[in-house]
XYZ file of C-alpha atoms in Angstrom:
739
model
C -0.108 0.029 -0.215
C 2.870 2.387 1.013
C 4.798 1.685 -2.075
C 1.766 1.861 -4.459
C 0.685 5.253 -2.903
C 4.176 6.394 -3.416
C 4.653 5.538 -6.841
C 1.712 7.116 -8.251
C 1.940 10.197 -6.169
C 5.329 11.525 -7.204
C 5.848 10.560 -10.648
C 8.846 8.552 -9.855
C 9.112 6.563 -12.958
C 10.958 8.709 -15.156
C 13.390 9.639 -12.756
C 13.983 6.008 -11.735
C 14.982 5.548 -15.392
C 17.686 7.761 -15.124
C 18.620 6.216 -11.630
C 18.791 2.690 -13.335
C 20.931 4.222 -16.006
C 23.565 5.329 -13.501
C 23.841 1.844 -12.118
C 24.179 0.004 -15.232
C 26.855 2.604 -16.076
C 28.687 1.681 -12.629
C 28.137 -1.996 -12.945
C 29.158 -2.510 -16.749
C 32.385 -3.588 -17.685
C 34.523 -1.669 -20.249
C 37.567 -2.494 -22.371
C 40.568 -0.130 -22.589
C 42.523 2.343 -19.814
C 40.230 5.231 -20.249
C 37.818 4.660 -17.292
C 36.337 7.840 -16.514
C 35.592 11.202 -18.258
C 38.219 13.359 -16.697
C 38.857 16.758 -18.198
C 40.669 17.949 -15.303
C 43.554 15.026 -15.973
C 43.390 16.078 -19.972
C 44.041 19.819 -18.821
C 47.056 18.628 -16.428
C 48.428 16.686 -19.364
C 47.911 13.496 -17.355
C 45.867 12.133 -19.695
C 46.011 12.333 -23.812
C 42.730 13.700 -25.429
C 43.733 12.563 -28.812
C 42.812 9.676 -30.714
C 39.823 8.469 -32.691
C 36.262 9.383 -30.942
C 34.810 6.310 -29.027
C 31.565 6.557 -27.292
C 33.141 3.922 -24.608
C 34.941 6.666 -23.462
C 31.833 8.713 -22.248
C 30.371 6.342 -19.896
C 31.989 5.661 -16.312
C 32.803 2.232 -15.032
C 32.763 0.401 -11.860
C 36.178 1.219 -11.205
C 35.761 5.132 -10.716
C 33.752 4.487 -7.158
C 36.930 2.790 -5.831
C 39.263 5.514 -6.956
C 36.824 8.220 -5.453
C 36.391 6.435 -2.160
C 40.056 5.388 -1.606
C 42.024 9.194 -1.214
C 42.371 10.199 2.359
C 41.293 13.424 3.443
C 44.617 14.827 3.502
C 44.903 13.557 -0.183
C 41.890 14.708 -1.193
C 42.873 18.320 0.109
C 46.161 18.206 -1.482
C 44.251 17.334 -5.100
C 41.310 19.482 -4.795
C 41.550 21.868 -2.290
C 40.181 22.952 1.252
C 37.116 24.358 -0.486
C 36.194 21.105 -2.331
C 36.714 19.202 1.202
C 34.318 21.479 2.867
C 31.770 21.002 0.028
C 32.164 17.237 0.434
C 31.727 17.437 4.146
C 28.445 18.850 3.699
C 27.123 15.600 2.498
C 29.081 13.996 5.534
C 27.194 15.726 7.750
C 24.183 15.404 5.910
C 24.701 11.591 5.925
C 25.125 11.487 9.647
C 22.301 13.730 10.649
C 19.573 11.885 8.503
C 20.629 8.487 8.868
C 19.639 9.142 12.406
C 16.493 11.091 11.648
C 15.734 8.020 8.906
C 15.843 5.414 11.514
C 13.674 7.282 13.997
C 11.337 8.859 11.706
C 10.537 5.525 9.586
C 10.734 3.349 12.663
C 8.913 5.123 15.188
C 7.102 8.272 13.959
C 5.731 7.106 10.473
C 3.517 4.384 11.946
C 2.630 6.765 14.725
C 1.043 9.046 11.679
C -0.044 6.465 9.831
C -2.184 5.192 12.538
C -4.010 8.002 13.185
C -7.467 8.740 11.785
C -7.672 12.316 11.636
C -7.686 12.728 7.663
C -10.852 11.729 5.846
C -9.682 11.514 2.482
C -12.592 10.620 -0.104
C -10.674 11.980 -2.979
C -9.995 9.978 -6.035
C -6.681 11.606 -7.029
C -4.011 8.869 -5.482
C -1.403 11.550 -4.414
C -3.929 12.452 -1.576
C -3.229 9.172 -0.065
C 0.492 10.620 0.967
C -1.199 12.729 3.870
C -2.007 9.711 5.813
C 2.105 9.174 6.468
C 2.501 12.681 7.724
C 1.504 14.414 11.208
C -1.541 15.728 9.431
C -3.186 12.041 10.352
C -2.415 12.477 14.019
C -5.569 12.694 15.866
C -6.128 16.240 17.485
C -5.777 15.344 21.276
C -6.376 11.805 20.956
C -6.563 9.573 24.103
C -7.668 6.418 22.127
C -4.854 5.993 19.640
C -4.849 2.828 17.874
C -3.115 -0.037 19.380
C -2.186 2.039 22.523
C -5.732 2.323 23.951
C -5.790 4.623 27.081
C -2.365 5.188 26.632
C -2.084 6.622 23.244
C -1.668 10.296 24.090
C 0.936 9.574 26.516
C 2.663 7.692 23.852
C 2.100 9.934 20.993
C 3.548 12.991 23.156
C 6.686 11.074 24.490
C 7.703 9.767 20.938
C 7.372 13.267 19.164
C 9.042 15.253 22.356
C 11.644 12.833 22.679
C 12.248 12.329 19.256
C 12.604 15.861 18.220
C 14.738 16.830 21.152
C 17.293 13.812 20.353
C 17.409 14.956 16.494
C 18.229 18.410 17.703
C 21.284 17.203 19.985
C 22.557 15.188 17.132
C 22.741 17.862 14.967
C 24.039 19.867 17.783
C 26.962 17.165 18.148
C 27.730 16.575 14.499
C 27.682 20.235 13.922
C 30.363 20.699 16.707
C 32.489 17.829 15.486
C 32.565 19.086 11.738
C 33.138 22.647 12.598
C 36.335 21.542 14.812
C 37.405 19.085 12.415
C 37.315 21.355 9.462
C 38.682 24.411 11.656
C 42.036 22.017 12.428
C 42.274 21.285 8.811
C 42.322 25.039 7.905
C 44.886 25.708 10.266
C 46.912 22.708 9.040
C 46.876 23.563 5.302
C 47.977 27.117 6.660
C 51.035 25.657 8.407
C 51.969 23.365 5.443
C 51.219 25.903 2.803
C 54.190 27.565 0.816
C 54.493 31.346 1.002
C 51.639 33.037 -1.142
C 51.271 36.367 -2.429
C 48.005 37.071 -0.907
C 49.250 36.328 2.784
C 51.679 39.232 2.315
C 49.318 41.881 0.983
C 46.385 43.890 1.739
C 44.061 45.842 -0.502
C 44.011 49.804 0.115
C 41.182 51.744 -1.200
C 40.209 55.342 -0.940
C 43.583 56.821 -0.966
C 43.741 60.648 -0.726
C 46.153 62.111 -3.325
C 47.515 65.631 -2.362
C 47.512 68.135 -5.392
C 50.427 67.754 -7.432
C 51.133 64.235 -6.083
C 50.308 60.608 -8.176
C 48.744 57.981 -6.276
C 51.962 56.074 -6.290
C 54.176 58.560 -4.473
C 51.006 58.852 -1.903
C 51.032 55.229 -1.223
C 54.867 55.012 -0.643
C 55.204 58.048 1.394
C 52.353 56.973 3.537
C 53.304 52.974 4.107
C 57.109 54.050 4.515
C 56.198 56.633 7.363
C 53.772 54.142 9.253
C 55.051 50.848 8.609
C 58.855 51.330 7.706
C 60.064 48.058 8.835
C 57.418 45.857 7.649
C 56.592 47.709 4.122
C 57.993 45.754 1.271
C 56.270 47.189 -2.198
C 53.117 48.330 -3.812
C 51.110 48.101 -7.052
C 49.013 50.860 -8.098
C 45.727 49.788 -9.730
C 44.981 51.500 -13.158
C 41.628 51.734 -15.267
C 42.066 48.887 -17.659
C 38.779 47.618 -18.689
C 39.010 48.418 -22.323
C 42.361 47.018 -22.494
C 41.255 43.896 -20.782
C 38.501 43.500 -23.248
C 41.082 43.996 -26.204
C 43.365 41.448 -24.838
C 40.883 38.661 -24.369
C 39.837 39.297 -28.058
C 43.354 38.866 -29.208
C 43.948 35.654 -27.190
C 40.533 34.183 -28.504
C 41.703 35.000 -32.201
C 45.185 33.631 -31.646
C 43.668 30.371 -30.534
C 41.614 30.187 -33.816
C 44.647 31.146 -35.904
C 47.049 28.645 -34.411
C 44.159 25.945 -34.807
C 43.612 27.016 -38.349
C 47.468 27.079 -39.195
C 47.466 23.290 -37.759
C 44.958 22.347 -40.414
C 45.969 24.247 -43.344
C 43.816 21.592 -45.910
C 41.173 21.900 -43.495
C 37.496 22.818 -44.957
C 36.822 25.143 -41.981
C 39.737 27.452 -42.987
C 37.568 28.974 -45.938
C 33.777 29.481 -45.000
C 31.535 32.629 -44.524
C 32.386 35.429 -42.015
C 28.715 35.543 -40.732
C 26.776 33.509 -38.039
C 28.069 30.180 -37.487
C 29.817 30.447 -41.242
C 26.463 30.132 -42.791
C 25.968 33.978 -43.610
C 28.200 36.639 -44.953
C 31.164 36.695 -47.488
C 33.460 33.774 -48.213
C 36.444 34.463 -47.026
C 40.186 32.948 -46.179
C 39.394 32.788 -42.549
C 43.435 32.656 -41.654
C 43.841 35.888 -43.487
C 40.763 37.355 -42.006
C 41.752 36.569 -38.501
C 45.507 37.788 -38.788
C 44.104 41.126 -40.383
C 41.782 41.392 -37.190
C 44.897 40.613 -35.178
C 46.538 43.513 -36.572
C 43.596 45.815 -35.888
C 43.465 44.932 -32.393
C 47.449 45.536 -31.808
C 46.915 49.166 -32.907
C 44.292 49.651 -30.543
C 46.271 47.864 -27.758
C 49.069 50.153 -28.153
C 46.929 53.427 -28.103
C 45.288 52.362 -24.468
C 48.487 51.122 -23.142
C 50.031 54.366 -23.843
C 47.262 56.275 -22.201
C 47.435 53.869 -19.070
C 50.039 56.314 -17.105
C 47.615 58.578 -16.323
C 44.569 56.592 -15.359
C 45.335 55.675 -11.912
C 42.554 54.480 -9.482
C 42.763 55.445 -5.616
C 43.367 51.900 -4.831
C 46.667 49.757 -4.341
C 47.897 46.171 -3.540
C 50.305 46.810 -0.674
C 52.855 44.052 0.183
C 54.714 43.565 3.592
C 57.723 41.370 4.373
C 55.931 39.474 6.790
C 52.233 37.836 7.144
C 51.924 39.631 10.931
C 53.038 42.744 9.030
C 50.242 42.679 6.614
C 47.893 41.500 9.736
C 48.747 44.498 11.565
C 48.188 47.045 8.770
C 44.773 45.136 7.906
C 43.160 45.218 11.268
C 43.988 48.858 12.378
C 42.491 52.040 11.185
C 45.302 53.619 8.983
C 44.133 57.158 8.474
C 42.161 59.829 10.694
C 39.099 59.737 8.434
C 37.763 56.314 8.616
C 36.655 56.750 4.645
C 40.316 56.953 3.640
C 42.854 54.371 3.399
C 40.342 51.589 3.751
C 42.156 47.878 4.002
C 40.831 44.545 3.111
C 42.765 41.248 2.734
C 43.850 40.806 -0.780
C 42.475 37.654 -2.673
C 45.104 35.498 -4.579
C 46.441 37.146 -7.707
C 44.419 35.239 -10.179
C 41.435 35.453 -7.873
C 41.193 39.616 -8.493
C 38.253 40.532 -10.521
C 39.953 43.702 -12.013
C 36.877 45.397 -13.888
C 35.909 46.309 -10.294
C 38.424 48.945 -10.123
C 37.240 50.576 -12.884
C 34.288 51.584 -10.714
C 33.959 54.767 -8.818
C 32.871 54.836 -4.905
C 29.403 56.599 -6.155
C 29.035 53.844 -8.901
C 29.562 50.908 -6.592
C 27.095 52.523 -4.010
C 24.637 53.023 -6.717
C 25.287 49.380 -8.229
C 24.454 47.847 -4.485
C 21.243 49.529 -4.345
C 20.602 48.415 -7.970
C 21.416 44.556 -7.431
C 19.365 44.781 -4.187
C 16.149 46.192 -5.985
C 16.799 43.577 -8.911
C 17.344 40.653 -6.562
C 14.097 41.698 -4.863
C 12.069 41.896 -8.184
C 13.241 38.680 -9.604
C 12.164 37.010 -6.351
C 8.693 38.727 -6.576
C 8.541 37.811 -10.195
C 9.515 34.346 -9.661
C 5.989 33.723 -7.947
C 4.434 33.557 -11.290
C 6.205 30.175 -12.214
C 5.617 29.233 -8.763
C 1.814 29.680 -9.102
C 1.813 27.778 -12.289
C 3.438 24.773 -10.845
C 1.112 24.749 -7.760
C -1.899 25.053 -10.221
C -0.552 21.914 -11.831
C -0.379 19.782 -8.325
C -4.037 20.398 -7.453
C -5.913 18.564 -10.037
C -9.136 19.374 -8.533
C -8.597 23.154 -9.157
C -7.939 22.184 -12.621
C -11.179 20.561 -13.035
C -13.006 23.264 -11.698
C -11.276 25.755 -14.615
C -11.437 23.370 -17.254
C -14.478 20.971 -16.976
C -13.810 19.521 -20.536
C -10.919 17.896 -19.306
C -12.161 15.993 -16.341
C -11.999 12.737 -18.245
C -8.600 13.112 -19.201
C -7.210 14.357 -15.753
C -8.647 11.546 -14.112
C -6.637 9.114 -16.117
C -3.546 7.298 -14.226
C -0.952 8.327 -16.442
C -1.687 11.881 -16.896
C -2.170 11.970 -12.961
C 1.347 11.025 -12.331
C 3.139 13.193 -15.287
C 0.955 16.416 -14.407
C 1.017 16.250 -10.581
C 4.623 14.659 -9.921
C 7.112 15.088 -12.896
C 5.536 18.236 -15.151
C 5.506 20.689 -12.202
C 8.876 20.214 -11.152
C 10.379 20.248 -14.659
C 8.669 23.507 -15.294
C 10.106 24.868 -11.996
C 13.552 23.761 -12.689
C 13.346 25.450 -15.940
C 12.834 28.709 -14.629
C 15.333 27.969 -11.292
C 18.279 27.221 -13.726
C 18.507 30.580 -14.753
C 18.787 32.108 -11.262
C 22.497 31.126 -10.491
C 23.773 33.162 -13.351
C 21.759 36.236 -12.857
C 22.971 36.365 -9.136
C 26.520 36.032 -9.902
C 25.837 39.107 -12.405
C 24.280 40.844 -9.512
C 27.224 39.959 -7.107
C 29.657 41.097 -9.641
C 28.043 44.609 -9.638
C 28.416 45.268 -5.810
C 32.140 46.138 -5.812
C 33.621 42.617 -4.664
C 37.367 42.715 -5.462
C 37.760 38.682 -6.358
C 35.668 35.817 -7.879
C 35.446 34.039 -4.706
C 33.739 36.892 -2.960
C 31.184 37.086 -5.821
C 30.684 33.339 -5.678
C 30.006 33.648 -1.956
C 27.582 36.386 -2.377
C 25.966 34.826 -4.919
C 25.795 31.519 -2.941
C 24.045 33.480 -0.218
C 21.383 34.942 -2.565
C 20.499 31.726 -4.528
C 20.134 30.285 -1.165
C 17.554 32.682 0.043
C 15.950 32.857 -3.311
C 15.804 29.107 -3.123
C 14.211 29.131 0.301
C 11.953 31.816 -0.160
C 10.474 30.733 -3.665
C 10.648 27.208 -3.392
C 9.967 26.472 0.139
C 7.694 29.449 1.241
C 6.179 30.269 -1.664
C 4.952 26.987 -2.933
C 3.883 26.406 0.793
C 1.930 29.286 0.720
C 0.463 29.589 -2.628
C -0.347 26.015 -2.527
C -2.422 25.954 1.349
C -2.442 29.411 3.217
C -2.577 32.296 0.556
C -6.280 32.513 0.961
C -5.381 33.120 4.663
C -2.957 35.794 3.806
C -4.447 38.244 6.316
C -3.988 35.785 9.066
C -0.354 35.190 7.922
C 0.549 38.928 8.087
C -0.173 38.626 11.880
C 3.077 37.497 13.380
C 1.231 35.687 16.434
C -0.376 33.691 13.510
C 2.598 32.635 11.652
C 3.517 29.448 13.304
C -0.307 28.439 13.164
C -0.297 29.108 9.398
C 2.869 27.607 8.817
C 1.726 24.631 10.734
C -1.191 24.302 8.460
C 0.466 24.888 5.299
C 3.821 23.089 5.197
C 2.524 19.372 6.103
C -0.027 19.643 2.970
C 2.922 20.366 0.695
C 5.002 16.905 1.749
C 3.968 15.113 -1.628
C 5.073 18.113 -3.691
C 8.540 18.097 -1.821
C 9.161 14.375 -1.904
C 8.541 14.868 -5.545
C 10.754 17.332 -5.617
C 13.536 15.568 -4.135
C 13.216 12.596 -6.637
C 12.593 14.116 -9.899
C 15.100 16.879 -9.322
C 17.663 15.985 -6.832
C 18.013 12.440 -8.177
C 18.165 13.399 -11.856
C 20.554 16.311 -11.166
C 22.705 13.950 -9.570
C 22.745 11.655 -12.304
C 23.306 14.240 -14.790
C 26.319 15.499 -12.667
C 27.821 12.239 -13.277
C 27.539 12.025 -16.842
C 28.357 15.983 -17.723
C 26.106 15.924 -21.007
C 25.700 19.440 -21.322
C 29.374 20.414 -20.636
C 30.214 17.977 -23.229
C 27.857 18.906 -25.794
C 29.082 22.525 -25.197
C 32.743 21.523 -25.710
C 32.095 19.527 -29.090
C 29.947 22.539 -30.270
C 32.707 25.033 -29.275
C 35.204 22.898 -31.140
C 33.097 22.826 -34.537
C 32.347 26.538 -34.547
C 34.236 28.116 -32.516
C 37.744 26.673 -33.847
C 39.457 26.207 -30.320
C 42.507 24.233 -30.496
C 42.645 21.014 -28.537
C 45.930 21.824 -26.678
C 44.271 24.630 -25.101
C 41.417 22.516 -23.288
C 40.461 24.224 -19.864
C 38.878 22.162 -17.416
C 35.768 23.383 -15.441
C 35.518 24.373 -12.084
C 32.674 23.637 -9.707
C 29.903 26.461 -9.543
C 29.773 26.457 -5.683
C 27.037 29.169 -5.809
C 24.812 26.954 -7.501
C 25.786 23.396 -5.798
C 25.843 24.675 -2.278
C 22.330 26.154 -2.069
C 20.741 22.930 -3.532
C 22.337 20.742 -0.874
C 21.391 23.185 1.893
C 17.930 23.216 0.556
C 17.678 19.599 0.732
C 18.981 19.822 3.978
C 16.139 22.321 5.198
C 13.534 19.902 3.842
C 15.312 17.063 5.907
C 15.183 19.017 8.838
C 11.605 20.705 8.492
C 9.859 17.373 7.746
C 11.621 15.000 9.979
C 8.405 15.401 12.328
C 6.225 16.491 9.936
C 6.509 13.648 6.974
C 9.317 11.524 7.748
C 8.592 9.438 4.618
C 10.803 11.961 2.827
C 14.100 10.849 4.613
C 14.615 7.725 2.516
C 14.835 9.698 -0.252
C 16.922 12.255 1.023
C 19.633 9.673 2.116
C 19.636 7.938 -1.484
C 20.547 11.628 -2.748
C 23.313 12.667 0.000
C 25.014 8.956 -0.762
C 24.723 9.356 -4.245
C 25.922 12.888 -3.966
C 28.932 12.194 -1.783
C 30.703 9.629 -4.031
C 29.675 11.251 -7.064
C 30.828 14.652 -6.124
C 34.182 13.058 -4.562
C 35.011 11.956 -8.119
C 34.249 14.983 -9.772
C 36.084 16.780 -7.476
C 39.239 14.695 -7.797
C 39.166 14.012 -11.447
C 36.948 16.523 -13.479
C 36.995 20.070 -11.634
C 39.982 22.129 -11.348
C 39.699 24.881 -8.569
C 39.889 28.506 -9.576
C 40.352 30.120 -6.390
C 40.781 28.836 -2.760
C 39.073 30.627 0.496
C 40.633 28.259 2.887
C 37.073 26.846 3.531
C 35.103 30.069 4.066
C 32.102 28.517 2.731
C 31.395 26.309 6.022
C 29.960 29.208 8.120
C 27.421 29.731 5.460
C 26.585 26.076 6.142
C 26.259 26.831 9.733
C 24.155 29.792 9.670
C 21.561 27.880 7.468
C 21.386 24.789 9.401
C 20.492 27.133 12.604
C 17.954 28.845 10.051
C 16.396 25.366 9.374
C 16.265 24.365 13.183
C 14.766 27.551 14.138
C 12.227 27.237 11.078
C 11.532 23.583 12.414
C 10.782 25.205 15.713
C 8.209 27.408 14.795
C 6.606 24.933 12.518
C 6.321 22.165 15.171
C 5.157 24.825 18.034
C 2.123 25.253 15.509
C 1.491 21.872 14.726
C 1.510 20.860 18.222
C -0.812 23.874 18.971
C -3.439 22.554 16.177
C -3.110 19.041 17.331
C -3.968 20.220 20.630
C -0.926 19.009 22.569
C -0.097 21.877 25.031
C 2.599 19.759 26.820
C 4.419 18.983 23.792
C 4.500 22.485 22.843
C 5.665 23.524 26.437
C 8.623 20.716 26.109
C 9.462 22.307 22.671
C 9.761 26.025 24.020
C 13.266 25.471 25.406
C 14.529 24.317 21.837
C 14.789 27.646 20.067
C 16.798 29.038 22.872
C 19.309 26.401 23.183
C 19.717 26.528 19.399
C 20.291 30.172 19.597
C 22.722 29.724 22.538
C 24.666 27.064 20.691
C 24.797 29.176 17.480
C 26.408 32.056 19.979
C 28.924 29.567 21.086
C 29.982 28.496 17.616
C 29.931 32.242 16.348
C 32.567 32.987 19.661
C 34.598 29.867 19.121
C 34.853 28.917 15.664
C 33.759 31.852 13.406
C 36.931 33.843 14.177
C 39.021 31.119 12.947
C 37.421 31.415 9.386
C 37.504 35.168 9.280
C 41.330 35.205 9.988
C 44.297 33.599 10.893
C 45.471 34.523 14.622
C 48.712 36.151 15.995
C 50.136 32.760 17.113
C 49.509 31.213 13.690
C 50.907 34.023 11.865
C 54.015 34.504 13.817
C 54.684 30.929 13.757
C 54.729 30.468 10.184
C 56.991 33.848 9.735
C 59.241 32.275 11.950
C 59.436 29.013 10.026
C 60.236 30.843 6.567
C 62.939 33.159 8.400
C 65.498 30.204 7.362
C 64.143 29.669 3.940
C 66.763 30.444 1.508
C 63.968 30.801 -1.334
C 62.486 33.871 0.430
C 64.268 36.579 -1.273
C 63.127 35.075 -4.603
C 59.640 35.028 -3.234
C 60.010 38.660 -2.236
C 61.051 39.501 -5.678
C 58.046 37.774 -7.349
C 55.645 39.378 -4.861
C 56.758 42.765 -6.134
C 55.179 41.890 -9.340
C 52.349 39.711 -8.321
C 49.540 42.142 -8.315
C 50.481 43.694 -11.488
C 47.292 43.889 -13.611
C 47.500 40.817 -16.237
C 46.039 43.369 -19.002
C 49.364 45.111 -18.622
C 51.727 42.194 -18.816
C 53.203 40.719 -21.814
C 50.812 37.981 -23.248
C 53.060 34.943 -24.432
C 51.635 32.302 -26.663
C 53.260 28.991 -27.392
C 53.325 29.731 -30.866
C 53.868 32.481 -33.760
C 51.409 33.687 -36.318
C 52.574 34.706 -39.897
C 52.175 38.525 -40.408
C 53.507 41.475 -41.770
C 51.769 43.795 -39.414
C 53.596 45.385 -36.229
C 53.986 43.426 -33.026
C 50.553 42.124 -31.343
C 50.756 43.317 -27.796
C 53.255 45.559 -26.132
C 54.947 44.588 -22.570
C 53.706 47.296 -19.705
C 55.055 47.022 -16.516
C 53.365 48.791 -13.428
C 56.158 49.235 -11.504
C 56.308 49.763 -7.770
C 58.100 52.242 -5.190
C 59.791 54.756 -7.179
C 59.480 53.461 -10.719
C 57.205 54.614 -13.093
C 55.041 52.668 -15.838
C 56.966 51.908 -18.889
C 56.057 49.642 -22.143
C 58.269 48.060 -24.863
C 57.120 46.415 -27.913
C 57.110 42.512 -27.966
C 56.835 40.289 -30.951
C 54.365 37.836 -30.213
């Protein structure tokens, strides 16, 4: 009965197909030594990409599970980085918590819910039968409860109260363990790391430039006076947005020229210069690209020659020690707090250079625009949410379209419309959100791609919670009681009525979206398709293959949202927990494989995503408290509500402890760590060479010479010039470089 109700209500059939396909790929045998599609190995030249096309190479084999499982934590961190390790630990933490929750929920709470008689479901739609497994089916204040006549009330009270309390204390324990473990790994990685430029460098903004001075002279004079023993060098930022675009265009064209020169007799060389080579005049692409490169070279020279007077009141200032950089970072440098503003410098390759071309006023306006746009997108997204909820309530569709009544009562139509189609429509709209949030975050003045991704991660997560959870809950069950919802004292009661009613929808969401997404992550079909299209129409050279990086801003919110569903529905509908466990088990092993053999880290924050995981775990617990207090009130169990009231207080106290105990470790390293690391480097004979490289580490890449692996034939002038933004008393200079 349970299996029949589940299969017919969540539209599981189509998602099971993808899961079986994944199982088949794991268990199958495959000849040859290519065992997994591994762009990371290709990009690192550990795996040759050449050879004839073979479909067998696109499918994984059973060996990938063992290879993904075998590396230890230290080996995993060395290969994939600490951020990837934190990402995997989200799955570990979720598996620990929901394994306990699944045992308690399915063995104890689920039978109690099912034996209730509160719901009298006379509907002919089969998905309504899932409500009998939720807390909505528990009798209101019943003293005669199924097999426990006379003692049913006390038994139900104890089971729910004890189960809820045990669940929260398990979360506290595992959260504490993970925080301690990841903190220790963060410090251990710092001690074992080689000297890195960002450890010795800070970014200074709001530099006041006296009349007749240059920004370069002002920075040098200021830090030589205030930090004479620690100051090493600096690099003033210049407005190079236009030059960056030109250099990017030149690099792209050079790749195409190289690709065509390796294939002199290729039919791709002679094609039309219009869209996809289908329109426009027929030209020799090699000559066409070389001519375009010459035009770009002229523009590059003009732009580079004018950069000397385009200083931005910002500079990267480097110091001789990590401790010296920390002192300059954490104290107010000038009398005016709006001047000489300091912040930790990111890794040189992580710097988001276009930001520095934006003035303070434009940055402030951009933040306001991003805030308004994010909220407008959240409101507009209610349209597809309302469409999805209309499809999940077939009784409403019958009322609106009576002529379709016969069709809507077919079993196949019921499964597809209520179980599968709504999730796919929702996912179609939701897939555009991460890219939009990245764009909005890039406008807010962040100086690195890692900060942009962390900001976008928070935006996507809040967007998902409000639009997938709250909007679906309220539009599906409680929108008609909006006047009650606007009253704060009615908030728990409205959620208590609305959230359990949407249990079947979120089960369908986990199966249809969660499982399918995990399967698609393993196969990487969309990136593979894009790669081949780019090679055919873009003319990319195979030797310039670039492995992808994992999009933390879209993946972390998805995992945390499933965690929120598990925490929220632990008491309300425990039937969702086995499906979440399947998702987390598959996700753990699949993402270990992806992070080891597919993705390449583009930046390293030192595990700074983990505080975000902690914060939203606390939010999930508090939301669970509100809903449970409301549901116990509706079920007329005042004693259970009273026993639950201390849990929110304990949750807030636990959060406060973690904020004091662990959060400072992720914000900055202590003086003890910095001084110890500096002393270890004192006897390092390579430090003088490192200091020499440090003086030029934060020069704008657009001003540096671009070195290619080959040469192209052209009678024009050299393509790019070699511009060096010198520090200290040196001025910018440029010399032509033949590419």
